[in-house]
mmCIF file of C-alpha atoms in Angstrom:
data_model
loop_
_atom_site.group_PDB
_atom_site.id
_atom_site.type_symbol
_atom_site.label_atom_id
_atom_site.label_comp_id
_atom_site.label_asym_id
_atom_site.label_seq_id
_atom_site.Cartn_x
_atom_site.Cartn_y
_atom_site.Cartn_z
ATOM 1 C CA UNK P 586 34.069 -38.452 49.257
ATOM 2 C CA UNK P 587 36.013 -37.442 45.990
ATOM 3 C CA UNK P 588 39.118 -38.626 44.882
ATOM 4 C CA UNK P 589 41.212 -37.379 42.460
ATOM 5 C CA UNK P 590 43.626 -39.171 40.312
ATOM 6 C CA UNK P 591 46.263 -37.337 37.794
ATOM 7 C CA UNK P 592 47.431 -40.939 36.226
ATOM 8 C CA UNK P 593 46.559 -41.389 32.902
ATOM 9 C CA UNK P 594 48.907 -43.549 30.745
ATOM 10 C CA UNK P 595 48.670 -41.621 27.635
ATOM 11 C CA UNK P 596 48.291 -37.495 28.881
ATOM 12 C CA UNK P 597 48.918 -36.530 32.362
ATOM 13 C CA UNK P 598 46.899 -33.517 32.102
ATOM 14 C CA UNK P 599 43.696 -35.660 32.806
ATOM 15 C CA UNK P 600 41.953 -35.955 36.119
ATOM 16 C CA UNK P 601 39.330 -38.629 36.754
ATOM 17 C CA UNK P 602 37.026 -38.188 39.621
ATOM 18 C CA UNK P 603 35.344 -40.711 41.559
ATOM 19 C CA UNK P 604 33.114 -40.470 44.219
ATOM 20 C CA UNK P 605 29.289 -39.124 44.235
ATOM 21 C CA UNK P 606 26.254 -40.538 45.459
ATOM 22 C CA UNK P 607 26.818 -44.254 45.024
ATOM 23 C CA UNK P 608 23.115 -45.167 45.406
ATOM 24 C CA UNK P 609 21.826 -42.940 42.823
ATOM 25 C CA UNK P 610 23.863 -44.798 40.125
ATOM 26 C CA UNK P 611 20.811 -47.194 39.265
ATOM 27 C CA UNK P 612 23.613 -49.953 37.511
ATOM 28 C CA UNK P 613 25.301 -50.097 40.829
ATOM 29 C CA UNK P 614 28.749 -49.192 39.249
ATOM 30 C CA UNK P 615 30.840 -46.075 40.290
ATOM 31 C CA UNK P 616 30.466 -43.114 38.201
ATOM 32 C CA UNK P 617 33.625 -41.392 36.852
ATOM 33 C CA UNK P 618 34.070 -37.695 36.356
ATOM 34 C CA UNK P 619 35.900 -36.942 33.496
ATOM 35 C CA UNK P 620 37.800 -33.433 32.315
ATOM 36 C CA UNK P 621 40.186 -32.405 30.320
ATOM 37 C CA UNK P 622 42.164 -28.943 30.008
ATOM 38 C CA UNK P 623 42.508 -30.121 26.214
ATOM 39 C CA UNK P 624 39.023 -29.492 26.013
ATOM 40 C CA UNK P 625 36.961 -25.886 26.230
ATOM 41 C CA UNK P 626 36.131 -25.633 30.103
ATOM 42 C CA UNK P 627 32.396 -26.019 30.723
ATOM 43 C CA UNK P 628 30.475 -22.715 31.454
ATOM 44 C CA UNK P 629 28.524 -24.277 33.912
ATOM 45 C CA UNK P 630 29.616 -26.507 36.922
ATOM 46 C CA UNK P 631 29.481 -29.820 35.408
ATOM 47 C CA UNK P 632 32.153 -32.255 34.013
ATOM 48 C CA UNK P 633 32.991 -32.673 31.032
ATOM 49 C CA UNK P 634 31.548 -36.186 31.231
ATOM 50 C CA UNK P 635 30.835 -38.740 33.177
ATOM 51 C CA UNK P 636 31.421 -42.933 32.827
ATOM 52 C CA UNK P 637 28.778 -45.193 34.379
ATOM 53 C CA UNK P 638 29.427 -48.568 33.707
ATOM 54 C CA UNK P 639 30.706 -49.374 30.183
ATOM 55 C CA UNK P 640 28.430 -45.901 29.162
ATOM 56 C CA UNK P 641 29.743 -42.485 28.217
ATOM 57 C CA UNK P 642 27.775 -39.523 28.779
ATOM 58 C CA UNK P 643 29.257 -36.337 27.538
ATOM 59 C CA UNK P 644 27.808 -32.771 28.616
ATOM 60 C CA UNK P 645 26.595 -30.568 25.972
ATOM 61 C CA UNK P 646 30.047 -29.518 23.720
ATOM 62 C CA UNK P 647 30.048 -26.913 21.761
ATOM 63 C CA UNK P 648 32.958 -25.646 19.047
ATOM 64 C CA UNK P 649 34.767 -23.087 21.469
ATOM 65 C CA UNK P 650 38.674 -22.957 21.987
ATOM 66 C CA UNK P 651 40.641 -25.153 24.843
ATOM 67 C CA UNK P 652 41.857 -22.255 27.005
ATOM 68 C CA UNK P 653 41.188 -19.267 24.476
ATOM 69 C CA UNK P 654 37.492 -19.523 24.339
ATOM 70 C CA UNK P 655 37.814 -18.552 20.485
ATOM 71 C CA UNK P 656 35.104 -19.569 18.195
ATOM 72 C CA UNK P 657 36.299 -21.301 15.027
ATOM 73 C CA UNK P 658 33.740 -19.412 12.276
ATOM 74 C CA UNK P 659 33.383 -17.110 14.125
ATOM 75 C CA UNK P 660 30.410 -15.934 17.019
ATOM 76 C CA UNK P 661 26.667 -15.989 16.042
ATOM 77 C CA UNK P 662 26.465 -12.243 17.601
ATOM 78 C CA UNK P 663 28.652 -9.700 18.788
ATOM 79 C CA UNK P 664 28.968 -8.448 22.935
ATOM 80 C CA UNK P 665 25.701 -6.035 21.979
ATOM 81 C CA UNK P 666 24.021 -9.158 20.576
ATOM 82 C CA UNK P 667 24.151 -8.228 17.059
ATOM 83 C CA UNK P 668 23.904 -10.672 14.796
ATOM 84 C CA UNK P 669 27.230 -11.539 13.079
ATOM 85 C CA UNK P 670 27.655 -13.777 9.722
ATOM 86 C CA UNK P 671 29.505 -17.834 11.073
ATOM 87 C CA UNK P 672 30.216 -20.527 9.468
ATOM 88 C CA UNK P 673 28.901 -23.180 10.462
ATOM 89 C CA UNK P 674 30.856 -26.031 9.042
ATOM 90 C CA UNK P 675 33.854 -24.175 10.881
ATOM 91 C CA UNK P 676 31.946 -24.607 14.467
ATOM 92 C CA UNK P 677 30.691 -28.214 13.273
ATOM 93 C CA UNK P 678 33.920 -29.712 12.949
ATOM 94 C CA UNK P 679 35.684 -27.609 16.242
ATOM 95 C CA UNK P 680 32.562 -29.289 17.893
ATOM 96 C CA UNK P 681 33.623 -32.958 16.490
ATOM 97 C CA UNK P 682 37.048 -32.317 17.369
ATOM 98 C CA UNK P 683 36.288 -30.701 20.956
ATOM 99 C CA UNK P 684 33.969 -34.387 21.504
ATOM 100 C CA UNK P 685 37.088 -36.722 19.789
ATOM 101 C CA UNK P 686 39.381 -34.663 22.845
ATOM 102 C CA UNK P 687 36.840 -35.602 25.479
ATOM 103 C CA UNK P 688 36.109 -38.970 24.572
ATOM 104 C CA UNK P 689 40.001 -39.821 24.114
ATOM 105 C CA UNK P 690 40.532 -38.132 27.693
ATOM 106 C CA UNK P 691 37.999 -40.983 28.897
ATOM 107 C CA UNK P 692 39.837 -43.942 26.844
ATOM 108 C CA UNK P 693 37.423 -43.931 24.007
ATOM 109 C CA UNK P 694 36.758 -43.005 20.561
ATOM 110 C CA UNK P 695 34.776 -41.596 17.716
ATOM 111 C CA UNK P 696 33.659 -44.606 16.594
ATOM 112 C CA UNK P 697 32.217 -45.466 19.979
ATOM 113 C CA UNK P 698 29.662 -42.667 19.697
ATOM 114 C CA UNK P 699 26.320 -44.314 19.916
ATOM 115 C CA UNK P 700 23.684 -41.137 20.127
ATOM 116 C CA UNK P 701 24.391 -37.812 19.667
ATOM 117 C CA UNK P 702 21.301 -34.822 20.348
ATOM 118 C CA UNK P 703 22.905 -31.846 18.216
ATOM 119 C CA UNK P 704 21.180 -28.453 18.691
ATOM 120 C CA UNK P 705 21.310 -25.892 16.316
ATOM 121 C CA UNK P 706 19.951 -22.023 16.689
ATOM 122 C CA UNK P 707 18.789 -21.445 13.007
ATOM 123 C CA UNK P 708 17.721 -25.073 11.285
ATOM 124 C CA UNK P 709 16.707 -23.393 7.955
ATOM 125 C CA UNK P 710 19.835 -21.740 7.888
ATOM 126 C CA UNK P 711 22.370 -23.825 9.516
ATOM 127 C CA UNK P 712 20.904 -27.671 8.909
ATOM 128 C CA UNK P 713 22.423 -27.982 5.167
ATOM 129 C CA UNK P 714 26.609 -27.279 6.481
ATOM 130 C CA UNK P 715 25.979 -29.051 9.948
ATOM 131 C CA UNK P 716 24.782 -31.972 8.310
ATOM 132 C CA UNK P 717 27.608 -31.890 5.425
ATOM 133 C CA UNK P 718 30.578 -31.961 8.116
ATOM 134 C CA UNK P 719 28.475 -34.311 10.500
ATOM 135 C CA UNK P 720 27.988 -37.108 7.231
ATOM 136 C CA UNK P 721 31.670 -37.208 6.849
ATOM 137 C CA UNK P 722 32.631 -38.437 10.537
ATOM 138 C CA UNK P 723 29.626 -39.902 11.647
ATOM 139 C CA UNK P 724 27.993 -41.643 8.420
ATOM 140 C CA UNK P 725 29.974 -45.208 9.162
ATOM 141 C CA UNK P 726 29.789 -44.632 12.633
ATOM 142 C CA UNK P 727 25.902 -44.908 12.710
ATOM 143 C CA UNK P 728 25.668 -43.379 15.482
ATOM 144 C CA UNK P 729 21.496 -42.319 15.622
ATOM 145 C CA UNK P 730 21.222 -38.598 15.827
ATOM 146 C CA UNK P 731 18.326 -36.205 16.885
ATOM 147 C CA UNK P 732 18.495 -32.386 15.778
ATOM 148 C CA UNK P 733 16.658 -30.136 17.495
ATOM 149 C CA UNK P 734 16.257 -26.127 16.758
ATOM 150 C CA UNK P 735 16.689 -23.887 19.783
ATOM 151 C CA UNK P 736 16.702 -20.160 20.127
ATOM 152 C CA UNK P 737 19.944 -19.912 21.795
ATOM 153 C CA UNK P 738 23.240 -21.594 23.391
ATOM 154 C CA UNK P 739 24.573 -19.975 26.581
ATOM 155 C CA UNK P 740 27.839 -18.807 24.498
ATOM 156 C CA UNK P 741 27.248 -16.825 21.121
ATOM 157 C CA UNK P 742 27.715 -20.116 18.883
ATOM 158 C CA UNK P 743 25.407 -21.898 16.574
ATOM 159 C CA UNK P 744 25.715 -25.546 16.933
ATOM 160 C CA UNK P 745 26.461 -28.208 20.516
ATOM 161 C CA UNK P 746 26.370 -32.022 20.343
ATOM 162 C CA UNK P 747 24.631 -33.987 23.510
ATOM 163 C CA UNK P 748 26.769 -37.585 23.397
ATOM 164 C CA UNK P 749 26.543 -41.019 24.358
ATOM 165 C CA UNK P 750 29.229 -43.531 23.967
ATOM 166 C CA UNK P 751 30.553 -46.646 24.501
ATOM 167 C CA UNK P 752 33.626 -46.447 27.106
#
């Protein structure tokens, strides 16, 4: 059974879900669904995170738009798949901002962020700007970090953060 539940204090635009399969949920705890339309809507069908316990896991968030879909530096390639020039400092940050949406929409924070898996398409390329932006919000944080080189995303972007955080 799933229930859901328009009553935040703060926004009323965000739904919690509870329900699932109880007995896969190895803390014994009920899991919480969590989205947000102030966030980009998944492209798969999966929440935008979900709360076991005092643990956040966030799906994979990458730097599109809340309800435009735009990319903020613009697409890796075009609708052919021809490779366009992005900035990837522009997607970094719409990526820490689309995770700082999410995580308020759960009652949390930035500075609850404990791991974060980023991916990025082109390391050599790409590593130098990601890492600039991601120093300047995450260096007191501590959060630990892996970053892993991929060949693609399932949108035309460059870069997606993987999250855990503290609830």
């Amino acid at each position: 059974t799933q229930h859901l539940l328009n009553s935040s204090p703060t926004n009323p635009n965000i739904f919690l879900s509870f329900g699932g399969n109880m007995s896969a949920d190895p803390t014994g705890s009920q899991a919480i669904t969590i989205n947000t339309p102030n966030a980009p809507n998944p492209v798969g069908a999966y929440p935008h995170a979900r709360r076991v316990g005092e643990l956040l896991f966030l799906s994979g968030v990458g730097p599109r738009q809340p309800r435009t879909n735009a990319i903020p530096g613009g697409p890796t390639k075009d609708a052919n798949g021809t490779p366009l020039d992005y900035d990837i400092e522009a997607q970094t940050q719409a990526v820490i901002n689309n995770i700082r949406v999410i995580l308020e929409a759960a009652g949390s924070s930035l500075d609850k962020v404990i791991d974060i898996t980023a991916f990025l398409i082109d390391m050599d390329r790409d590593f130098k700007g990601y890492n600039c932006v991601y120093r300047k919000t995450f260096e007191p944080i501590q959060a630990t970090r892996t970053t892993l080189a991929i060949t693609a995303l399932p949108t035309p972007i460059a870069v997606e953060f993987k999250v855990i955080a503290l609830a």
